[in-house]
Tab-separated table of C-alpha atoms in Angstrom:
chain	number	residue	atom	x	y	z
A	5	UNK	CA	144.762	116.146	103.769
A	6	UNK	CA	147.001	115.058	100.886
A	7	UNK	CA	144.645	114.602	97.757
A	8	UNK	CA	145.471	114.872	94.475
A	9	UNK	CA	143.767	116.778	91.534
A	10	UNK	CA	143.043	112.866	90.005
A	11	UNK	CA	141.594	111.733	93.543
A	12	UNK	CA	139.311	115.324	93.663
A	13	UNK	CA	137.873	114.819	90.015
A	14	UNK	CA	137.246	111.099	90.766
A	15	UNK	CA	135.253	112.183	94.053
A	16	UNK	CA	133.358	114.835	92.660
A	17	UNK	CA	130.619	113.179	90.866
A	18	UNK	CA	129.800	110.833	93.943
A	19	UNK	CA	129.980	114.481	96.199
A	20	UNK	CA	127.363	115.504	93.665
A	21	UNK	CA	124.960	112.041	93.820
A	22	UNK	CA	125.104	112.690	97.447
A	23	UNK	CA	124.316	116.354	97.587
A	24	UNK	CA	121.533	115.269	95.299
A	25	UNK	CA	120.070	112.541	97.449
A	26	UNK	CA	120.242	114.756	100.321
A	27	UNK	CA	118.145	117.332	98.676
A	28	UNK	CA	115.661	114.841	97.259
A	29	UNK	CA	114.782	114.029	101.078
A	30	UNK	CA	113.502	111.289	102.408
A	31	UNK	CA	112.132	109.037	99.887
A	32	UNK	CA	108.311	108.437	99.141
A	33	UNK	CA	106.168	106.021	100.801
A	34	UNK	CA	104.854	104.563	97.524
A	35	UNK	CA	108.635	103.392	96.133
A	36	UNK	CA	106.161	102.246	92.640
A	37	UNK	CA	104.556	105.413	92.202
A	38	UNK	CA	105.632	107.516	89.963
A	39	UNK	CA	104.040	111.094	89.832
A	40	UNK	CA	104.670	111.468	86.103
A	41	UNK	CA	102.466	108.663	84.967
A	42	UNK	CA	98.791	109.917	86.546
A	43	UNK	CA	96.681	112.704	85.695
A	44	UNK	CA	93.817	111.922	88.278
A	45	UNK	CA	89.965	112.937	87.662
A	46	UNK	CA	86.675	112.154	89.060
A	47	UNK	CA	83.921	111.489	87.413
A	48	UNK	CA	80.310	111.690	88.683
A	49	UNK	CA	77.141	110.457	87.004
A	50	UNK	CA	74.291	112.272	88.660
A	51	UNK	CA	71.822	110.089	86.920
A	52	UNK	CA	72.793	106.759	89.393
A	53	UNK	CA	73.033	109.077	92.603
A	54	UNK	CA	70.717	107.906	94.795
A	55	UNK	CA	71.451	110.462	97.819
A	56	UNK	CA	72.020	107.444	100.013
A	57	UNK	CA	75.459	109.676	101.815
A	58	UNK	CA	77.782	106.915	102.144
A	59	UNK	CA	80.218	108.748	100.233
A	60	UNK	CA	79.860	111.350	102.871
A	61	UNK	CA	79.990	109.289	105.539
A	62	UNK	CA	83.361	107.084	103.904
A	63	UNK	CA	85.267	110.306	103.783
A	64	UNK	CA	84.835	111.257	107.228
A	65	UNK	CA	85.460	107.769	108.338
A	66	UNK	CA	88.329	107.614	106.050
A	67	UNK	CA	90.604	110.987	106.761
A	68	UNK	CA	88.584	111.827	109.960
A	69	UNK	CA	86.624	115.112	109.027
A	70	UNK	CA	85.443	116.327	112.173
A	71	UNK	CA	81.614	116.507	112.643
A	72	UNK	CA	79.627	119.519	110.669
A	73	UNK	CA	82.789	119.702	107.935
A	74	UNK	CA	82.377	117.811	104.852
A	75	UNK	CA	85.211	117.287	102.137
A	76	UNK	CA	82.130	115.937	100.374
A	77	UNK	CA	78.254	116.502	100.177
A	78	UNK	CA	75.449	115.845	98.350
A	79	UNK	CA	72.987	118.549	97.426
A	80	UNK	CA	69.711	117.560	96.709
A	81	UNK	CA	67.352	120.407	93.781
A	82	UNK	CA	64.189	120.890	93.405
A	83	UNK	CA	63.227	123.072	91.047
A	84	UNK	CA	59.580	123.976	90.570
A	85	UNK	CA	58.558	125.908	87.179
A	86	UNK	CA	55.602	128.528	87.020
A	87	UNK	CA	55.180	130.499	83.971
A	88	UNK	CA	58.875	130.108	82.998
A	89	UNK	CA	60.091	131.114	86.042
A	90	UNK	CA	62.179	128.870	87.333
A	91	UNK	CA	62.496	128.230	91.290
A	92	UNK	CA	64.754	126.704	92.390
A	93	UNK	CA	65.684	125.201	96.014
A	94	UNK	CA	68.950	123.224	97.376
A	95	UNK	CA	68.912	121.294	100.613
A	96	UNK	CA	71.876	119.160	102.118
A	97	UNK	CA	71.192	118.418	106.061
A	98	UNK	CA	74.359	117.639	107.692
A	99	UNK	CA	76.184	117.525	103.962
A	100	UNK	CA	73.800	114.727	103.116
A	101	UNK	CA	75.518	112.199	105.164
A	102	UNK	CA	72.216	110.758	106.319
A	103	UNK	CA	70.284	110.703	103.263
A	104	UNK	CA	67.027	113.144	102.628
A	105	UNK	CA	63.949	112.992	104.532
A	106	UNK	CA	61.613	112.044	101.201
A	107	UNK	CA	59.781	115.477	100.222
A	108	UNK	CA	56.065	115.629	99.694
A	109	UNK	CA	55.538	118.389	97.191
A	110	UNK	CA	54.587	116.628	94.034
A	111	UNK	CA	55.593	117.644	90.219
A	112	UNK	CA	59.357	118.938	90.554
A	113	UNK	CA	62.471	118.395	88.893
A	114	UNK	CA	64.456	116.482	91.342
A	115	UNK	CA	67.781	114.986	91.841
A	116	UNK	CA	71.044	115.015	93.730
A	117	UNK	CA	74.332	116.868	93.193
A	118	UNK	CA	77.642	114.990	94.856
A	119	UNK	CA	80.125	118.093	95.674
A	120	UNK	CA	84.031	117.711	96.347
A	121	UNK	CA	87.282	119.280	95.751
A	122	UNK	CA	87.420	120.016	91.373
A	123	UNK	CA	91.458	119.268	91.725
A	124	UNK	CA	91.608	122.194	88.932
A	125	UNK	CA	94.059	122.376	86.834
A	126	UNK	CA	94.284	125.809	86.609
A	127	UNK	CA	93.377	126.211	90.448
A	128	UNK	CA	92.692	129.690	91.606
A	129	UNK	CA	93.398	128.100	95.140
A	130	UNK	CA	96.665	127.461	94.923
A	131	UNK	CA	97.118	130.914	93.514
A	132	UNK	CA	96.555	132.980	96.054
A	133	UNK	CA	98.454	130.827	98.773
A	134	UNK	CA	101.113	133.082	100.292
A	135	UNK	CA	103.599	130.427	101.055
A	136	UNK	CA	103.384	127.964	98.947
A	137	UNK	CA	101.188	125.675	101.032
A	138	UNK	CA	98.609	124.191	98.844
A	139	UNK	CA	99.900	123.001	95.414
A	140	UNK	CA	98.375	121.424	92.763
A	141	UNK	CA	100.474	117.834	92.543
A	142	UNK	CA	102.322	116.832	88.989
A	143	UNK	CA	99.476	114.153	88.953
A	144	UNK	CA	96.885	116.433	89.225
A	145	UNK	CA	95.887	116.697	93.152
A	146	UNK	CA	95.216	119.877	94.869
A	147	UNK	CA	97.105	119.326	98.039
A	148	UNK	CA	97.933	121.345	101.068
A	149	UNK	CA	101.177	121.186	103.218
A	150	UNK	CA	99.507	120.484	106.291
A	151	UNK	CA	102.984	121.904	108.041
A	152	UNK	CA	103.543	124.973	105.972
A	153	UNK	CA	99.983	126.313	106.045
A	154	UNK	CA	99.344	129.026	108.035
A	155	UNK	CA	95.513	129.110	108.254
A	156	UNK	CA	95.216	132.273	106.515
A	157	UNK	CA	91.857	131.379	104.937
A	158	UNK	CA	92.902	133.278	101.292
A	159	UNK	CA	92.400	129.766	99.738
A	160	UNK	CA	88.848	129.175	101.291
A	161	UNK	CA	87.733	132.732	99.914
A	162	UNK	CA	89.391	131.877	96.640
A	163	UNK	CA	88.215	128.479	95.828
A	164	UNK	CA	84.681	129.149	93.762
A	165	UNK	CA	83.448	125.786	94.351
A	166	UNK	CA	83.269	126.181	98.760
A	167	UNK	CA	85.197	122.883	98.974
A	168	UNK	CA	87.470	124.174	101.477
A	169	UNK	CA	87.551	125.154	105.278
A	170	UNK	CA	89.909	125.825	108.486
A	171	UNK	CA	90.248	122.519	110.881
A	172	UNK	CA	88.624	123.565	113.844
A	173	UNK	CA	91.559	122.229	115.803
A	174	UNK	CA	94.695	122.467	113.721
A	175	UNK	CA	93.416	125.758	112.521
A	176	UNK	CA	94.930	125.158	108.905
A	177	UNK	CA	92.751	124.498	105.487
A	178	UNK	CA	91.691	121.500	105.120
A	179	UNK	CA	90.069	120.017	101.925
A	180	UNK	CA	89.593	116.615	99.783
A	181	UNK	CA	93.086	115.517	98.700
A	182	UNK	CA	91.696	112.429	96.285
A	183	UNK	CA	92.346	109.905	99.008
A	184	UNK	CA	96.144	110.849	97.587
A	185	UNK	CA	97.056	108.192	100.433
A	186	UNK	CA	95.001	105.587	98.405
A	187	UNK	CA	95.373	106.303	94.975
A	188	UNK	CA	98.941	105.967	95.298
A	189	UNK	CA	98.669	102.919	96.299
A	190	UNK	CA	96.645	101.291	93.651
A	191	UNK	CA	93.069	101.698	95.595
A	192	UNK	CA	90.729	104.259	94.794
A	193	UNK	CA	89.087	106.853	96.941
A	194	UNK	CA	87.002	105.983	100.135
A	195	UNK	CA	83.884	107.831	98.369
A	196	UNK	CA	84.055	105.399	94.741
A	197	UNK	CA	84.536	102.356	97.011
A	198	UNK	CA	81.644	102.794	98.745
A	199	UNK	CA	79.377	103.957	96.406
A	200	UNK	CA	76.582	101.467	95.639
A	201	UNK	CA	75.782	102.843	92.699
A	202	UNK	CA	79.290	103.946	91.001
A	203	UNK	CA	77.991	107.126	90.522
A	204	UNK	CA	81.083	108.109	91.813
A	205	UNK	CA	83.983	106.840	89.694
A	206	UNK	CA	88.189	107.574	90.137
A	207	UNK	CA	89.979	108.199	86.344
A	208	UNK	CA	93.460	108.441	85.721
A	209	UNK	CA	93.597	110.163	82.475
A	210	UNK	CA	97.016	109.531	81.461
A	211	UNK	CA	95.900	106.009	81.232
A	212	UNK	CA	94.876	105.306	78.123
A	213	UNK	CA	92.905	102.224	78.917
A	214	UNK	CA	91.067	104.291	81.792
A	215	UNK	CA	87.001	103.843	80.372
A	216	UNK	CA	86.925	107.428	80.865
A	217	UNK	CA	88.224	108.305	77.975
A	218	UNK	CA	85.854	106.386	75.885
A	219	UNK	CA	82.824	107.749	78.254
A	220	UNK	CA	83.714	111.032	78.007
A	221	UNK	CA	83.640	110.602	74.295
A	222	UNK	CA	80.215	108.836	73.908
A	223	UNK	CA	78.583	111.493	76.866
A	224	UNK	CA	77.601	114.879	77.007
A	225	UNK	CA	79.471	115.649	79.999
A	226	UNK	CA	80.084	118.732	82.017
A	227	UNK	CA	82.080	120.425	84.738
A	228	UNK	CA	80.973	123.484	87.048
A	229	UNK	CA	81.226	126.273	86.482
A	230	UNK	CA	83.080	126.316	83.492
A	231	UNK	CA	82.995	130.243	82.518
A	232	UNK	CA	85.863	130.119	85.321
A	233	UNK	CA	87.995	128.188	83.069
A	234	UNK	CA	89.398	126.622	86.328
A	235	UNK	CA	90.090	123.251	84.199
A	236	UNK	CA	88.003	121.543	87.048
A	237	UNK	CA	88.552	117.759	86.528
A	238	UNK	CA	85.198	116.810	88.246
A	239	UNK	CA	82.805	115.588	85.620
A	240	UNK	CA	79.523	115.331	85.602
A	241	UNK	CA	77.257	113.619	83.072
A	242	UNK	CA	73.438	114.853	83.291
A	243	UNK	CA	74.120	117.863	84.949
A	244	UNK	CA	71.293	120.441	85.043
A	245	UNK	CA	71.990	123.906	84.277
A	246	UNK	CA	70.334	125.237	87.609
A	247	UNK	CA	73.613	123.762	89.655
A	248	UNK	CA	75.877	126.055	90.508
B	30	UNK	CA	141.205	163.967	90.781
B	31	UNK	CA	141.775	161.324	93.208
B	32	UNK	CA	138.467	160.132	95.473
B	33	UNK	CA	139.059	160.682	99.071
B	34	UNK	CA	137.335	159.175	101.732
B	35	UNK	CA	136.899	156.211	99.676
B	36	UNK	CA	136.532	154.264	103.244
B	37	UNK	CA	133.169	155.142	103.213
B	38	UNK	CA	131.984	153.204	99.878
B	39	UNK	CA	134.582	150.166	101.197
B	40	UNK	CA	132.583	149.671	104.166
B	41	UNK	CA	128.952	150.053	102.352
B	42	UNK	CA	130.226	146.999	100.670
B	43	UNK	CA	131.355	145.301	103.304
B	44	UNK	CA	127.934	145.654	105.156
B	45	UNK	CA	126.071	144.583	101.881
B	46	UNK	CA	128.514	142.299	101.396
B	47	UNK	CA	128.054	140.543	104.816
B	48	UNK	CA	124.362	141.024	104.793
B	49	UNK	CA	124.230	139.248	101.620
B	50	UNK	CA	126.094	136.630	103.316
B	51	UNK	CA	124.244	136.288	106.015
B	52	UNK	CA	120.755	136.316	104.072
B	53	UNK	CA	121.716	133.183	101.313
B	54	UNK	CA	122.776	131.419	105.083
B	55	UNK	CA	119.594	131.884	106.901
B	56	UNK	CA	117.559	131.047	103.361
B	57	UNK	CA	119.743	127.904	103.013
B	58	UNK	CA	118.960	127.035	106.651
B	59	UNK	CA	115.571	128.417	106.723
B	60	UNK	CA	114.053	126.729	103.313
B	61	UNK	CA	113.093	122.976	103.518
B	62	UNK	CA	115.268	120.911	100.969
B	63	UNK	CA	112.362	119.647	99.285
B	64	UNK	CA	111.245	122.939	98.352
B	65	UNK	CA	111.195	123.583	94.668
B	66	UNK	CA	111.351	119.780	94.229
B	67	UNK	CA	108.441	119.801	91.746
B	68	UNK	CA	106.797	123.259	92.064
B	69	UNK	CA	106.388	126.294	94.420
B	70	UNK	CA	105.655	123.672	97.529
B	71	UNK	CA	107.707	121.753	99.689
B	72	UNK	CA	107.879	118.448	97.606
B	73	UNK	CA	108.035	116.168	100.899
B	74	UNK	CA	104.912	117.364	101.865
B	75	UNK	CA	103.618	114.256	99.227
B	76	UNK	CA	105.061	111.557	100.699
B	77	UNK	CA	103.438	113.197	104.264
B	78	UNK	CA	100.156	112.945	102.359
B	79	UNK	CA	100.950	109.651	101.175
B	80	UNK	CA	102.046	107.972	104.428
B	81	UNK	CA	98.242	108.303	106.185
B	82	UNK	CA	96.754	105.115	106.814
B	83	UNK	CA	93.644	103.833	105.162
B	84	UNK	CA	90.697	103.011	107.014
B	85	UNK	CA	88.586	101.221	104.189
B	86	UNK	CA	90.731	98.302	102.802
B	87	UNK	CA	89.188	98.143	99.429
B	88	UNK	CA	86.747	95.245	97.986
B	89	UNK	CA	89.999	93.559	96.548
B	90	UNK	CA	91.029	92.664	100.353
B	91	UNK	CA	88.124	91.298	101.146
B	92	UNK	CA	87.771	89.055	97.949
B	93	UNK	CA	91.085	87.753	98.699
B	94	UNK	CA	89.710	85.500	102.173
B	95	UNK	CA	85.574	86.170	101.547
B	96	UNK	CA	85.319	84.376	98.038
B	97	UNK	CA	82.612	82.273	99.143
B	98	UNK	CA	81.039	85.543	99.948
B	99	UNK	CA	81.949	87.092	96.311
B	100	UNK	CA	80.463	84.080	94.652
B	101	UNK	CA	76.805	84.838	96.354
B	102	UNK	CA	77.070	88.377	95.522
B	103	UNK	CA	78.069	87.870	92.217
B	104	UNK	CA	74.764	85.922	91.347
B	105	UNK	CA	72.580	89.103	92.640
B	106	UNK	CA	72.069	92.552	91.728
B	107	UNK	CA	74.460	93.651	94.944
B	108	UNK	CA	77.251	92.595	93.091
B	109	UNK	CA	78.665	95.971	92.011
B	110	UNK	CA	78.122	97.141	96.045
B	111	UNK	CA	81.471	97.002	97.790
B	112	UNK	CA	81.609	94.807	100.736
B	113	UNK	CA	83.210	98.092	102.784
B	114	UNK	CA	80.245	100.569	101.852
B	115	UNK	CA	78.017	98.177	104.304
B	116	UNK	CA	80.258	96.675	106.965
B	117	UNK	CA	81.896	100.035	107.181
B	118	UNK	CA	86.034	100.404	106.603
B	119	UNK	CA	87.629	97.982	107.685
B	120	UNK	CA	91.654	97.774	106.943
B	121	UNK	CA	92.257	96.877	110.262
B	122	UNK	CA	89.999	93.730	110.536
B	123	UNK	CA	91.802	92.969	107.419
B	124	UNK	CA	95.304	93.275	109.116
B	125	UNK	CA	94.273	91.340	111.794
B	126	UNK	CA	91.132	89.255	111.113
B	127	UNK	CA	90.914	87.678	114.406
B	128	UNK	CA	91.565	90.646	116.916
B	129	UNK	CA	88.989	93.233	115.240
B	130	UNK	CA	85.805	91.914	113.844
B	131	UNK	CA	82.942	93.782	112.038
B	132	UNK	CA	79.935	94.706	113.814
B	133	UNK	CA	77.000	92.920	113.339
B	134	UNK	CA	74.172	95.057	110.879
B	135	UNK	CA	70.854	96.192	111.625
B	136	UNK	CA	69.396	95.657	107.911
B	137	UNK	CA	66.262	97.805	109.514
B	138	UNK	CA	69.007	100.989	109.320
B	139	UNK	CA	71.105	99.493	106.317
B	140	UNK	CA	68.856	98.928	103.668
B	141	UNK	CA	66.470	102.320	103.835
B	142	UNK	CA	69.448	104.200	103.874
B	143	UNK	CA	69.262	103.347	99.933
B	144	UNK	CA	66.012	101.839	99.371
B	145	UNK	CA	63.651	104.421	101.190
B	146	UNK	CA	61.502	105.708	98.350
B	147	UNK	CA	62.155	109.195	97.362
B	148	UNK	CA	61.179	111.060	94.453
B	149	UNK	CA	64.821	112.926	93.865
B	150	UNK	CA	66.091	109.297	93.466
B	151	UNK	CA	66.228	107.872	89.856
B	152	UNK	CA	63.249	106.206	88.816
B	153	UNK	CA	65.256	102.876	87.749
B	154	UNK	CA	66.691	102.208	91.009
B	155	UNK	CA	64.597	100.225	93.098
B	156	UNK	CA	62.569	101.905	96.025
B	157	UNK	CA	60.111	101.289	98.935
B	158	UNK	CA	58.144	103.315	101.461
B	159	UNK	CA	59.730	100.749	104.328
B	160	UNK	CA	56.587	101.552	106.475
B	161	UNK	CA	54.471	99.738	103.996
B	162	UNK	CA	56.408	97.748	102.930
B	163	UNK	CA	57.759	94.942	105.860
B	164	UNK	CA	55.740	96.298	108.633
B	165	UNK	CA	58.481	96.495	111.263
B	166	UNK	CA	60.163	93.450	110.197
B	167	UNK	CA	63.993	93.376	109.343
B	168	UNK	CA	64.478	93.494	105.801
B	169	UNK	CA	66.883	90.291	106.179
B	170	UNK	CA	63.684	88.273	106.741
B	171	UNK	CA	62.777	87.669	103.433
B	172	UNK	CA	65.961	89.110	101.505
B	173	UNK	CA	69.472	88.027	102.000
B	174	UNK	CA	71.790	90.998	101.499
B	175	UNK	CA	73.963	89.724	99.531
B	176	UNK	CA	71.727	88.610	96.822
B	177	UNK	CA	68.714	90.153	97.700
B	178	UNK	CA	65.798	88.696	95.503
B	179	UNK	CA	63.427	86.503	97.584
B	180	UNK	CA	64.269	82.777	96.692
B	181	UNK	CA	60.721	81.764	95.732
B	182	UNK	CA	60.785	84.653	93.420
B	183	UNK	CA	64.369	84.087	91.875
B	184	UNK	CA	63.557	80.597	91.044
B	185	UNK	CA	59.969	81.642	89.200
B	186	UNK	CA	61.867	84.077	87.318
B	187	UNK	CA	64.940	81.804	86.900
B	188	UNK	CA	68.195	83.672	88.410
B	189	UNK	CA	68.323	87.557	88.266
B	190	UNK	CA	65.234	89.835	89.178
B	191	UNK	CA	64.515	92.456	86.572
């Protein structure tokens, strides 16, 4: 081939755009969505739960959990105080997906407790992942590779919250991933739709006009377990200190 | 003093030469491109995420045909419920409104599934012992789900229920 020095400089940067294209893959399904511009939270007001499960129920519907898994429960407490002791008891029957049989003992603190994936920040998950298959997302989703995962089950020990477990078929960890096929496109999570109550409610907190910024300023709001210093990103407002 | 046998060192290198080779090969072969794209993950494993279908269309869909049906809600106290967290997820129905239809609802199974007293729900959101409170008969008898204060009632009390 007969090319001159001019011809090879000229090509170069277009041999580079390409080599770049080729290792940027196949490009996203979302061509709007740009990773850079989300931070994604939840937020969960325990005081307008009503334990009715349909949050449980929308995420199994929506990313087909199989039956006895839950990506999301509801815990009901009952605590019951005697001389300063406090005792206290946690029930969720099939992750709460049917609602709670009404309880007859009379005279204790009572309410429910929505549980799902944190999406910490600083997720101790994603540390311990040998090969790099779960990943906290540049917007703020704890995700896992569904390919690259080797069903190892460090993550599952690891994650202090119990929001994870092995597929009983695919036999890799499977978890809430934030409806991350909804969000992206502009709807929110299967849970917040259906919830009749917005108890639960999706916030983007790189938005500046997200309310969550102004409710998080005017509410005394609180994640789990926060001695962890996991950054969890699941809020609660009116959370007790008996849930753990 | 000149080193003899220095054959011996030129073929070390060769080997760790050629193994050298042969390791950035099978790494460049063996590692996805889209590893390292944004982190320690393979950064196409995103847009695998973000290509699953959803199953519940979202309450925007359905406002786009059902207005008539947003305009009844949005006189009652259902109006923050999404259509979806009844009639169940339907995107499909939604791509093709004739072909798949929603089921029909049995307001006997609906309703409790919120409205069933219990004493772990907040005291503000309204609650009945459903026993007592229709005996046996379907909720939608007297209340219409999408506005669900009894007409008789609504116009005593002049539009919204307290």
């Amino acid at each position: 081939m007969n090319l001159s020095r001019r011809k090879f400089l000229i090509l170069l940067p277009a041999a580079a755009l390409a080599w770049e294209s080729i290792k940027a893959g196949t490009p996203e399904a979302a061509p709007n969505y740009n990773v850079s511009q989300h931070w994604w939270a939840m937020l969960v007001d325990i005081e307008k739960c009503i334990g009715c499960g349909s949050c449980v129920r929308a995420c199994q519907k929506e990313n087909d959990v199989p039956d006895g898994y839950y990506r999301t429960w509801i815990e009901r407490y009952r605590i019951s105080e005697v001389d300063g002791v406090e005792n206290i008891q946690v029930d969720s029957p099939d992750g709460g997906k049917n609602g709670f049989k009404p309880s007859n003992e009379q005279g204790l603190k009572e309410f429910f407790v929505p549980k799902m994936c944190n999406h910490c920040a600083d997720s101790p998950c994603t540390q311990v992942c040998p090969v790099g298959a779960t990943f906290a997302s540049p917007d703020g989703v704890v995700l896992i590779d569904q390919k690259y995962c080797l069903g190892c089950r460090y993550c599952v020990q690891a994650c202090p919250y119990g929001c994870r477990f092995i597929h009983p078929e695919t036999n890799t960890a499977q978890k809430c991933t934030l409806c991350y096929h909804r969000i992206t496109q502009g709807l929110t999570t299967a849970c917040c739709e259906v919830c009749p109550t917005a108890a639960r409610q999706l916030a983007d907190l790189k938005n500046p006009k997200d309310p969550i910024h102004e409710y998080l300023r005017t509410h005394s709001v609180q994640v789990l377990k926060p001695h962890l210093a996991t950054g969890a990103k699941l809020y609660y407002n009116g959370l007790d200190g008996a849930v753990r | 003093m000149k080193f003899k046998d220095a054959e011996h060192l030129l073929r070390m290198a060769f080997l760790f030469v050629a193994g050298l080779i042969v390791f950035v090969l099978l790494r460049n072969a063996l590692v996805p491109r889209s590893f390292g794209q944004y982190g320690h993950y393979r950064g196409d494993a995103l847009g695998e995420i973000k290509a699953r279908p959803v199953a519940y269309a979202g309450h925007g869909t359905c406002e786009t045909c059902h207005s008539d049906v947003l305009e009844v809600k949005d006189k009652g106290k259902h109006t923050h419920v999404a259509c979806e967290s009844c009639h169940g997820p339907l995107a499909k129905h939604a791509d093709d409104p004739t072909a798949v239809q929603p089921e029909k609802l049995d307001t006997r199974v609906l309703c409790v599934r919120c409205h069933e007293a219990n004493s772990a729900k907040p005291k503000s959101f309204p609650q009945v012992v459903s026993a007592d409170h229709s005996a046996g008969l379907a909720c939608n008898e007297c209340h219409k789900p999408h506005t669900p204060v009894i007409e008789a009632e609504a116009k005593a009390t002049g539009g919204k229920k307290k």
